[in-house]
């Protein structure tokens, strides 16, 4: 049995702030699946997502004092993961633009009628929409929780989830035929 | 979470991370240990640097202060040393365990 199996997340955060290593390890064990799954769905491959998840937990450890208990620990961690993902995506976009400019190449547009596998279908959604769908439909976050995690208005999250779901179903349905 | 009736269940199943992953947990633990070590080293270096700077800046003033403090004892210095040695010997003798009776 893991050391923090019966403690609440808030208890573990408190203990980790006081320097208890086992408490932070228990938080990692408890939330690694949610954070890694979210990052895999937000974009990039499993290896990239895992690297980012590792950075997320290191950032959480450094910033334990910032957790104010207003959101759940899961939501707080996914928020850190989302900001790290955005920052990585921005820096990759910059380097892609630089490479394209250097080599005179443009990114090939996605073929609209290409047969899509499930992951590729998810990647076809716009970034914010994908994250909202990943949290609300893939990880059972409430709309309010997802709004707090992604730093977006509640109405935007609701519309992202609704449109994202419809788009995904259409993409996957189209892929079968 | 993955409801088989959900048309998107395949998406979630394909992207779900494992519930437990000791390799990942150990990697995080190791990275944090490295970070902690680096932070400790930086903190120690900063403390040593500040202490060194203080000693360097305050050294001459402290030397003057120490000399002023020691001046009254300068005359009786050897007497104090002899008294302390005798006191130390007395303490050692009083604290020594008694010899066992034969």
PDB file of C-alpha atoms in Angstrom:
ATOM      1  CA  UNK A   1       0.000   0.000   0.000  1.00  0.00           C
ATOM      2  CA  UNK A   2       1.295   3.456  -0.866  1.00  0.00           C
ATOM      3  CA  UNK A   3       2.205   5.728   2.086  1.00  0.00           C
ATOM      4  CA  UNK A   4      -0.447   8.368   1.426  1.00  0.00           C
ATOM      5  CA  UNK A   5      -3.231   6.009   0.394  1.00  0.00           C
ATOM      6  CA  UNK A   6      -5.742   7.204   3.012  1.00  0.00           C
ATOM      7  CA  UNK A   7      -4.726  10.867   3.344  1.00  0.00           C
ATOM      8  CA  UNK A   8      -6.622  13.567   1.433  1.00  0.00           C
ATOM      9  CA  UNK A   9      -4.824  15.558  -1.262  1.00  0.00           C
ATOM     10  CA  UNK A  10      -4.854  18.637   0.975  1.00  0.00           C
ATOM     11  CA  UNK A  11      -3.221  16.660   3.809  1.00  0.00           C
ATOM     12  CA  UNK A  12      -0.549  15.452   1.410  1.00  0.00           C
ATOM     13  CA  UNK A  13       0.116  18.978   0.129  1.00  0.00           C
ATOM     14  CA  UNK A  14       0.435  20.219   3.716  1.00  0.00           C
ATOM     15  CA  UNK A  15       2.845  17.410   4.605  1.00  0.00           C
ATOM     16  CA  UNK A  16       4.841  17.932   1.407  1.00  0.00           C
ATOM     17  CA  UNK A  17       5.193  21.636   2.207  1.00  0.00           C
ATOM     18  CA  UNK A  18       6.718  20.625   5.525  1.00  0.00           C
ATOM     19  CA  UNK A  19       9.266  18.541   3.652  1.00  0.00           C
ATOM     20  CA  UNK A  20       7.714  15.059   3.706  1.00  0.00           C
ATOM     21  CA  UNK A  21       9.022  13.369   0.572  1.00  0.00           C
ATOM     22  CA  UNK A  22       6.626  10.440   0.851  1.00  0.00           C
ATOM     23  CA  UNK A  23       3.684  12.838   0.780  1.00  0.00           C
ATOM     24  CA  UNK A  24       4.764  14.358  -2.521  1.00  0.00           C
ATOM     25  CA  UNK A  25       5.487  10.897  -3.929  1.00  0.00           C
ATOM     26  CA  UNK A  26       1.942   9.917  -2.993  1.00  0.00           C
ATOM     27  CA  UNK A  27       0.599  12.966  -4.856  1.00  0.00           C
ATOM     28  CA  UNK A  28       2.607  11.999  -7.934  1.00  0.00           C
ATOM     29  CA  UNK A  29       1.350   8.420  -7.753  1.00  0.00           C
ATOM     30  CA  UNK A  30      -2.227   9.598  -7.318  1.00  0.00           C
ATOM     31  CA  UNK A  31      -2.323  12.174 -10.108  1.00  0.00           C
ATOM     32  CA  UNK A  32       0.227  11.033 -12.698  1.00  0.00           C
ATOM     33  CA  UNK A  33      -2.448   9.275 -14.732  1.00  0.00           C
ATOM     34  CA  UNK A  34      -4.693  12.353 -14.921  1.00  0.00           C
ATOM     35  CA  UNK A  35      -1.848  14.723 -15.805  1.00  0.00           C
ATOM     36  CA  UNK A  36      -0.236  12.420 -18.380  1.00  0.00           C
ATOM     37  CA  UNK A  37      -3.543  11.499 -20.007  1.00  0.00           C
ATOM     38  CA  UNK A  38      -4.489  15.179 -20.217  1.00  0.00           C
ATOM     39  CA  UNK A  39      -1.154  16.079 -21.831  1.00  0.00           C
ATOM     40  CA  UNK A  40      -1.392  13.180 -24.289  1.00  0.00           C
ATOM     41  CA  UNK A  41      -4.804  14.466 -25.325  1.00  0.00           C
ATOM     42  CA  UNK A  42      -3.749  18.096 -25.362  1.00  0.00           C
ATOM     43  CA  UNK A  43      -1.179  17.348 -28.042  1.00  0.00           C
ATOM     44  CA  UNK A  44       2.086  15.623 -28.859  1.00  0.00           C
ATOM     45  CA  UNK A  45       3.132  12.030 -28.439  1.00  0.00           C
ATOM     46  CA  UNK A  46       3.207   9.975 -25.275  1.00  0.00           C
ATOM     47  CA  UNK A  47       6.951  10.559 -24.744  1.00  0.00           C
ATOM     48  CA  UNK A  48       6.631  14.346 -25.060  1.00  0.00           C
ATOM     49  CA  UNK A  49       3.591  14.306 -22.800  1.00  0.00           C
ATOM     50  CA  UNK A  50       5.484  12.318 -20.174  1.00  0.00           C
ATOM     51  CA  UNK A  51       8.430  14.733 -20.281  1.00  0.00           C
ATOM     52  CA  UNK A  52       6.046  17.621 -19.824  1.00  0.00           C
ATOM     53  CA  UNK A  53       4.251  15.771 -17.021  1.00  0.00           C
ATOM     54  CA  UNK A  54       7.584  15.330 -15.260  1.00  0.00           C
ATOM     55  CA  UNK A  55       8.256  19.058 -15.589  1.00  0.00           C
ATOM     56  CA  UNK A  56       4.753  19.698 -14.286  1.00  0.00           C
ATOM     57  CA  UNK A  57       5.393  17.740 -11.091  1.00  0.00           C
ATOM     58  CA  UNK A  58       8.767  19.435 -10.572  1.00  0.00           C
ATOM     59  CA  UNK A  59       7.089  22.837 -10.980  1.00  0.00           C
ATOM     60  CA  UNK A  60       4.353  21.764  -8.559  1.00  0.00           C
ATOM     61  CA  UNK A  61       6.973  20.716  -6.010  1.00  0.00           C
ATOM     62  CA  UNK A  62       8.755  24.082  -6.360  1.00  0.00           C
ATOM     63  CA  UNK A  63       5.462  25.964  -6.082  1.00  0.00           C
ATOM     64  CA  UNK A  64       3.664  23.960  -3.388  1.00  0.00           C
ATOM     65  CA  UNK A  65       3.199  27.158  -1.392  1.00  0.00           C
ATOM     66  CA  UNK A  66       1.128  28.589  -4.264  1.00  0.00           C
ATOM     67  CA  UNK A  67      -1.603  25.970  -3.881  1.00  0.00           C
ATOM     68  CA  UNK A  68      -4.378  27.801  -2.036  1.00  0.00           C
ATOM     69  CA  UNK A  69      -6.937  24.992  -1.844  1.00  0.00           C
ATOM     70  CA  UNK A  70      -9.569  26.873  -3.867  1.00  0.00           C
ATOM     71  CA  UNK A  71      -9.359  24.273  -6.621  1.00  0.00           C
ATOM     72  CA  UNK A  72      -8.675  20.554  -6.389  1.00  0.00           C
ATOM     73  CA  UNK A  73      -5.086  19.342  -6.539  1.00  0.00           C
ATOM     74  CA  UNK A  74      -5.880  17.527  -9.791  1.00  0.00           C
ATOM     75  CA  UNK A  75      -7.168  20.747 -11.303  1.00  0.00           C
ATOM     76  CA  UNK A  76      -4.158  22.719 -10.034  1.00  0.00           C
ATOM     77  CA  UNK A  77      -1.739  20.163 -11.519  1.00  0.00           C
ATOM     78  CA  UNK A  78      -3.551  20.084 -14.864  1.00  0.00           C
ATOM     79  CA  UNK A  79      -3.442  23.900 -14.909  1.00  0.00           C
ATOM     80  CA  UNK A  80       0.348  23.816 -14.526  1.00  0.00           C
ATOM     81  CA  UNK A  81       0.518  21.121 -17.217  1.00  0.00           C
ATOM     82  CA  UNK A  82      -1.612  23.229 -19.569  1.00  0.00           C
ATOM     83  CA  UNK A  83       0.594  26.312 -19.156  1.00  0.00           C
ATOM     84  CA  UNK A  84       3.697  24.206 -19.771  1.00  0.00           C
ATOM     85  CA  UNK A  85       2.074  22.695 -22.845  1.00  0.00           C
ATOM     86  CA  UNK A  86       1.170  26.129 -24.228  1.00  0.00           C
ATOM     87  CA  UNK A  87       4.646  27.460 -23.632  1.00  0.00           C
ATOM     88  CA  UNK A  88       6.221  24.436 -25.348  1.00  0.00           C
ATOM     89  CA  UNK A  89       3.767  24.674 -28.252  1.00  0.00           C
ATOM     90  CA  UNK A  90       4.598  28.366 -28.706  1.00  0.00           C
ATOM     91  CA  UNK A  91       8.339  27.775 -28.727  1.00  0.00           C
ATOM     92  CA  UNK A  92       7.904  24.878 -31.195  1.00  0.00           C
ATOM     93  CA  UNK A  93       5.754  27.033 -33.438  1.00  0.00           C
ATOM     94  CA  UNK A  94       8.450  29.715 -33.409  1.00  0.00           C
ATOM     95  CA  UNK A  95      11.170  27.239 -34.352  1.00  0.00           C
ATOM     96  CA  UNK A  96       8.948  25.718 -37.081  1.00  0.00           C
ATOM     97  CA  UNK A  97       8.405  29.165 -38.589  1.00  0.00           C
ATOM     98  CA  UNK A  98      12.148  29.784 -38.449  1.00  0.00           C
ATOM     99  CA  UNK A  99      12.873  26.445 -40.146  1.00  0.00           C
ATOM    100  CA  UNK A 100      10.227  27.023 -42.810  1.00  0.00           C
ATOM    101  CA  UNK A 101      11.606  30.483 -43.494  1.00  0.00           C
ATOM    102  CA  UNK A 102      15.158  29.152 -43.662  1.00  0.00           C
ATOM    103  CA  UNK A 103      14.296  26.314 -46.002  1.00  0.00           C
ATOM    104  CA  UNK A 104      11.521  28.044 -47.945  1.00  0.00           C
ATOM    105  CA  UNK A 105       9.091  25.247 -47.065  1.00  0.00           C
ATOM    106  CA  UNK A 106       5.508  25.575 -45.927  1.00  0.00           C
ATOM    107  CA  UNK A 107       3.739  23.047 -43.711  1.00  0.00           C
ATOM    108  CA  UNK A 108       1.660  20.654 -45.802  1.00  0.00           C
ATOM    109  CA  UNK A 109      -2.062  21.172 -45.222  1.00  0.00           C
ATOM    110  CA  UNK A 110      -3.956  18.254 -43.713  1.00  0.00           C
ATOM    111  CA  UNK A 111      -5.939  16.289 -46.261  1.00  0.00           C
ATOM    112  CA  UNK A 112      -9.582  16.774 -45.323  1.00  0.00           C
ATOM    113  CA  UNK A 113     -10.711  13.351 -46.434  1.00  0.00           C
ATOM    114  CA  UNK A 114      -7.778  11.446 -44.952  1.00  0.00           C
ATOM    115  CA  UNK A 115      -8.742   8.484 -42.844  1.00  0.00           C
ATOM    116  CA  UNK A 116      -8.162   9.576 -39.282  1.00  0.00           C
ATOM    117  CA  UNK A 117      -7.290   7.442 -36.354  1.00  0.00           C
ATOM    118  CA  UNK A 118      -8.659   8.433 -32.984  1.00  0.00           C
ATOM    119  CA  UNK A 119      -5.616  10.361 -31.830  1.00  0.00           C
ATOM    120  CA  UNK A 120      -5.264  12.227 -35.088  1.00  0.00           C
ATOM    121  CA  UNK A 121      -8.944  13.165 -34.861  1.00  0.00           C
ATOM    122  CA  UNK A 122      -8.320  14.705 -31.464  1.00  0.00           C
ATOM    123  CA  UNK A 123      -5.349  16.624 -32.832  1.00  0.00           C
ATOM    124  CA  UNK A 124      -7.549  18.172 -35.508  1.00  0.00           C
ATOM    125  CA  UNK A 125      -9.418  20.201 -32.885  1.00  0.00           C
ATOM    126  CA  UNK A 126      -8.158  23.689 -32.043  1.00  0.00           C
ATOM    127  CA  UNK A 127      -5.870  23.769 -29.015  1.00  0.00           C
ATOM    128  CA  UNK A 128      -8.269  25.273 -26.436  1.00  0.00           C
ATOM    129  CA  UNK A 129     -11.162  23.156 -27.658  1.00  0.00           C
ATOM    130  CA  UNK A 130      -9.058  20.009 -27.454  1.00  0.00           C
ATOM    131  CA  UNK A 131      -8.015  20.793 -23.891  1.00  0.00           C
ATOM    132  CA  UNK A 132     -11.609  21.500 -22.842  1.00  0.00           C
ATOM    133  CA  UNK A 133     -12.802  18.265 -24.441  1.00  0.00           C
ATOM    134  CA  UNK A 134      -9.925  16.294 -22.883  1.00  0.00           C
ATOM    135  CA  UNK A 135     -10.753  17.584 -19.409  1.00  0.00           C
ATOM    136  CA  UNK A 136     -14.545  17.527 -19.483  1.00  0.00           C
ATOM    137  CA  UNK A 137     -15.178  14.442 -21.598  1.00  0.00           C
ATOM    138  CA  UNK A 138     -11.964  12.516 -21.067  1.00  0.00           C
ATOM    139  CA  UNK A 139     -11.310  13.185 -17.376  1.00  0.00           C
ATOM    140  CA  UNK A 140     -14.760  14.006 -15.956  1.00  0.00           C
ATOM    141  CA  UNK A 141     -13.885  17.561 -14.962  1.00  0.00           C
ATOM    142  CA  UNK A 142     -16.865  19.839 -14.380  1.00  0.00           C
ATOM    143  CA  UNK A 143     -17.126  22.839 -16.690  1.00  0.00           C
ATOM    144  CA  UNK A 144     -16.224  25.128 -13.788  1.00  0.00           C
ATOM    145  CA  UNK A 145     -13.175  23.030 -12.931  1.00  0.00           C
ATOM    146  CA  UNK A 146     -12.019  23.038 -16.552  1.00  0.00           C
ATOM    147  CA  UNK A 147     -12.554  26.801 -16.744  1.00  0.00           C
ATOM    148  CA  UNK A 148     -10.363  27.307 -13.669  1.00  0.00           C
ATOM    149  CA  UNK A 149      -7.739  24.880 -14.973  1.00  0.00           C
ATOM    150  CA  UNK A 150      -7.462  26.412 -18.438  1.00  0.00           C
ATOM    151  CA  UNK A 151      -8.061  30.006 -17.343  1.00  0.00           C
ATOM    152  CA  UNK A 152     -10.975  30.412 -19.765  1.00  0.00           C
ATOM    153  CA  UNK A 153     -14.508  31.749 -19.170  1.00  0.00           C
ATOM    154  CA  UNK A 154     -17.153  29.176 -18.258  1.00  0.00           C
ATOM    155  CA  UNK A 155     -19.248  29.940 -21.348  1.00  0.00           C
ATOM    156  CA  UNK A 156     -16.242  29.387 -23.601  1.00  0.00           C
ATOM    157  CA  UNK A 157     -15.591  26.003 -22.000  1.00  0.00           C
ATOM    158  CA  UNK A 158     -19.216  24.946 -22.475  1.00  0.00           C
ATOM    159  CA  UNK A 159     -19.166  25.898 -26.139  1.00  0.00           C
ATOM    160  CA  UNK A 160     -15.719  24.306 -26.674  1.00  0.00           C
ATOM    161  CA  UNK A 161     -16.945  21.033 -25.208  1.00  0.00           C
ATOM    162  CA  UNK A 162     -20.156  21.023 -27.215  1.00  0.00           C
ATOM    163  CA  UNK A 163     -18.510  21.924 -30.524  1.00  0.00           C
ATOM    164  CA  UNK A 164     -15.470  19.767 -29.881  1.00  0.00           C
ATOM    165  CA  UNK A 165     -17.608  16.742 -29.178  1.00  0.00           C
ATOM    166  CA  UNK A 166     -19.646  17.258 -32.342  1.00  0.00           C
ATOM    167  CA  UNK A 167     -16.518  17.765 -34.418  1.00  0.00           C
ATOM    168  CA  UNK A 168     -14.830  14.676 -32.977  1.00  0.00           C
ATOM    169  CA  UNK A 169     -17.873  12.512 -33.590  1.00  0.00           C
ATOM    170  CA  UNK A 170     -18.052  13.789 -37.150  1.00  0.00           C
ATOM    171  CA  UNK A 171     -14.351  13.168 -37.730  1.00  0.00           C
ATOM    172  CA  UNK A 172     -14.465   9.679 -36.298  1.00  0.00           C
ATOM    173  CA  UNK A 173     -17.695   8.818 -38.064  1.00  0.00           C
ATOM    174  CA  UNK A 174     -16.242  10.035 -41.364  1.00  0.00           C
ATOM    175  CA  UNK A 175     -13.114   7.955 -40.789  1.00  0.00           C
ATOM    176  CA  UNK A 176     -15.140   4.745 -40.585  1.00  0.00           C
ATOM    177  CA  UNK A 177     -16.835   5.169 -43.978  1.00  0.00           C
TER     178      UNK A 177
ATOM    179  CA  UNK B   1     -14.506   6.739 -17.250  1.00  0.00           C
ATOM    180  CA  UNK B   2     -14.398   4.915 -20.609  1.00  0.00           C
ATOM    181  CA  UNK B   3     -18.089   4.250 -21.161  1.00  0.00           C
ATOM    182  CA  UNK B   4     -18.370   1.699 -24.002  1.00  0.00           C
ATOM    183  CA  UNK B   5     -21.587   3.418 -25.182  1.00  0.00           C
ATOM    184  CA  UNK B   6     -19.689   6.660 -25.618  1.00  0.00           C
ATOM    185  CA  UNK B   7     -18.687   7.078 -29.276  1.00  0.00           C
ATOM    186  CA  UNK B   8     -15.530   8.814 -28.074  1.00  0.00           C
ATOM    187  CA  UNK B   9     -14.529   5.930 -25.775  1.00  0.00           C
ATOM    188  CA  UNK B  10     -11.892   4.835 -28.304  1.00  0.00           C
ATOM    189  CA  UNK B  11     -10.257   8.277 -28.111  1.00  0.00           C
ATOM    190  CA  UNK B  12      -9.973   8.123 -24.343  1.00  0.00           C
ATOM    191  CA  UNK B  13      -8.807   4.504 -24.346  1.00  0.00           C
ATOM    192  CA  UNK B  14      -6.070   5.244 -26.901  1.00  0.00           C
ATOM    193  CA  UNK B  15      -4.691   8.181 -24.928  1.00  0.00           C
ATOM    194  CA  UNK B  16      -5.100   6.970 -21.328  1.00  0.00           C
ATOM    195  CA  UNK B  17      -1.880   6.768 -19.284  1.00  0.00           C
ATOM    196  CA  UNK B  18      -1.407   3.751 -16.995  1.00  0.00           C
ATOM    197  CA  UNK B  19      -2.913   3.980 -13.500  1.00  0.00           C
ATOM    198  CA  UNK B  20       0.444   3.182 -11.878  1.00  0.00           C
ATOM    199  CA  UNK B  21       3.848   3.714 -13.441  1.00  0.00           C
ATOM    200  CA  UNK B  22       6.761   3.207 -11.096  1.00  0.00           C
ATOM    201  CA  UNK B  23       9.303   4.227 -13.732  1.00  0.00           C
ATOM    202  CA  UNK B  24       7.599   7.594 -14.160  1.00  0.00           C
ATOM    203  CA  UNK B  25       7.220   8.108 -10.404  1.00  0.00           C
ATOM    204  CA  UNK B  26      10.904   7.267  -9.848  1.00  0.00           C
ATOM    205  CA  UNK B  27      11.948   9.632 -12.644  1.00  0.00           C
ATOM    206  CA  UNK B  28      10.014  12.473 -10.981  1.00  0.00           C
ATOM    207  CA  UNK B  29      11.491  11.615  -7.595  1.00  0.00           C
ATOM    208  CA  UNK B  30      15.014  11.590  -9.035  1.00  0.00           C
ATOM    209  CA  UNK B  31      14.505  14.911 -10.828  1.00  0.00           C
ATOM    210  CA  UNK B  32      13.214  16.490  -7.612  1.00  0.00           C
ATOM    211  CA  UNK B  33      16.147  15.092  -5.630  1.00  0.00           C
ATOM    212  CA  UNK B  34      18.528  16.640  -8.178  1.00  0.00           C
ATOM    213  CA  UNK B  35      16.674  19.951  -7.951  1.00  0.00           C
ATOM    214  CA  UNK B  36      16.781  19.829  -4.136  1.00  0.00           C
ATOM    215  CA  UNK B  37      20.527  19.128  -4.180  1.00  0.00           C
ATOM    216  CA  UNK B  38      21.146  22.025  -6.553  1.00  0.00           C
ATOM    217  CA  UNK B  39      19.043  24.359  -4.377  1.00  0.00           C
ATOM    218  CA  UNK B  40      20.929  23.258  -1.248  1.00  0.00           C
ATOM    219  CA  UNK B  41      24.268  23.856  -2.973  1.00  0.00           C
ATOM    220  CA  UNK B  42      23.218  27.317  -4.150  1.00  0.00           C
ATOM    221  CA  UNK B  43      21.875  28.224  -0.686  1.00  0.00           C
ATOM    222  CA  UNK B  44      25.062  27.020   1.006  1.00  0.00           C
ATOM    223  CA  UNK B  45      27.241  28.911  -1.459  1.00  0.00           C
ATOM    224  CA  UNK B  46      25.200  32.067  -0.872  1.00  0.00           C
ATOM    225  CA  UNK B  47      25.458  31.728   2.926  1.00  0.00           C
ATOM    226  CA  UNK B  48      29.219  31.158   2.731  1.00  0.00           C
ATOM    227  CA  UNK B  49      29.625  34.141   0.395  1.00  0.00           C
ATOM    228  CA  UNK B  50      27.589  36.439   2.659  1.00  0.00           C
ATOM    229  CA  UNK B  51      29.422  35.233   5.784  1.00  0.00           C
ATOM    230  CA  UNK B  52      32.775  35.747   4.043  1.00  0.00           C
ATOM    231  CA  UNK B  53      31.790  39.233   2.941  1.00  0.00           C
ATOM    232  CA  UNK B  54      30.654  40.161   6.454  1.00  0.00           C
ATOM    233  CA  UNK B  55      33.885  38.809   7.942  1.00  0.00           C
ATOM    234  CA  UNK B  56      35.940  40.695   5.355  1.00  0.00           C
ATOM    235  CA  UNK B  57      34.071  43.978   5.930  1.00  0.00           C
ATOM    236  CA  UNK B  58      33.795  43.741   9.706  1.00  0.00           C
ATOM    237  CA  UNK B  59      37.143  42.008  10.334  1.00  0.00           C
ATOM    238  CA  UNK B  60      39.237  45.108  11.182  1.00  0.00           C
ATOM    239  CA  UNK B  61      36.537  46.525  13.494  1.00  0.00           C
ATOM    240  CA  UNK B  62      36.079  43.173  15.200  1.00  0.00           C
ATOM    241  CA  UNK B  63      39.830  42.907  15.762  1.00  0.00           C
ATOM    242  CA  UNK B  64      39.860  46.319  17.475  1.00  0.00           C
ATOM    243  CA  UNK B  65      36.856  45.327  19.590  1.00  0.00           C
ATOM    244  CA  UNK B  66      38.447  42.005  20.569  1.00  0.00           C
ATOM    245  CA  UNK B  67      41.677  43.710  21.554  1.00  0.00           C
ATOM    246  CA  UNK B  68      39.758  46.214  23.708  1.00  0.00           C
ATOM    247  CA  UNK B  69      37.847  43.352  25.322  1.00  0.00           C
ATOM    248  CA  UNK B  70      41.022  41.380  26.047  1.00  0.00           C
ATOM    249  CA  UNK B  71      43.051  44.302  27.430  1.00  0.00           C
ATOM    250  CA  UNK B  72      41.858  44.027  31.083  1.00  0.00           C
ATOM    251  CA  UNK B  73      42.785  40.340  31.091  1.00  0.00           C
ATOM    252  CA  UNK B  74      46.225  40.830  29.586  1.00  0.00           C
ATOM    253  CA  UNK B  75      47.920  41.248  32.962  1.00  0.00           C
ATOM    254  CA  UNK B  76      46.285  38.241  34.542  1.00  0.00           C
ATOM    255  CA  UNK B  77      46.313  36.042  31.375  1.00  0.00           C
ATOM    256  CA  UNK B  78      48.751  33.393  32.657  1.00  0.00           C
ATOM    257  CA  UNK B  79      46.917  33.245  36.009  1.00  0.00           C
ATOM    258  CA  UNK B  80      43.619  32.618  34.199  1.00  0.00           C
ATOM    259  CA  UNK B  81      45.171  29.866  32.054  1.00  0.00           C
ATOM    260  CA  UNK B  82      46.668  28.118  35.091  1.00  0.00           C
ATOM    261  CA  UNK B  83      43.336  28.391  36.969  1.00  0.00           C
ATOM    262  CA  UNK B  84      41.443  26.926  34.027  1.00  0.00           C
ATOM    263  CA  UNK B  85      43.861  24.009  33.695  1.00  0.00           C
ATOM    264  CA  UNK B  86      43.554  23.297  37.429  1.00  0.00           C
ATOM    265  CA  UNK B  87      39.768  23.537  37.254  1.00  0.00           C
ATOM    266  CA  UNK B  88      39.751  21.141  34.303  1.00  0.00           C
ATOM    267  CA  UNK B  89      41.921  18.653  36.174  1.00  0.00           C
ATOM    268  CA  UNK B  90      39.659  18.908  39.239  1.00  0.00           C
ATOM    269  CA  UNK B  91      36.562  18.213  37.133  1.00  0.00           C
ATOM    270  CA  UNK B  92      38.266  15.270  35.459  1.00  0.00           C
ATOM    271  CA  UNK B  93      39.357  13.870  38.837  1.00  0.00           C
ATOM    272  CA  UNK B  94      35.879  14.305  40.380  1.00  0.00           C
ATOM    273  CA  UNK B  95      34.167  12.671  37.395  1.00  0.00           C
ATOM    274  CA  UNK B  96      36.533   9.701  37.118  1.00  0.00           C
ATOM    275  CA  UNK B  97      34.798   6.423  38.067  1.00  0.00           C
ATOM    276  CA  UNK B  98      35.893   4.973  41.416  1.00  0.00           C
ATOM    277  CA  UNK B  99      38.402   2.111  41.293  1.00  0.00           C
ATOM    278  CA  UNK B 100      36.772  -1.237  41.909  1.00  0.00           C
ATOM    279  CA  UNK B 101      37.396  -2.679  45.408  1.00  0.00           C
ATOM    280  CA  UNK B 102      39.556  -5.804  45.549  1.00  0.00           C
TER     281      UNK B 102
END
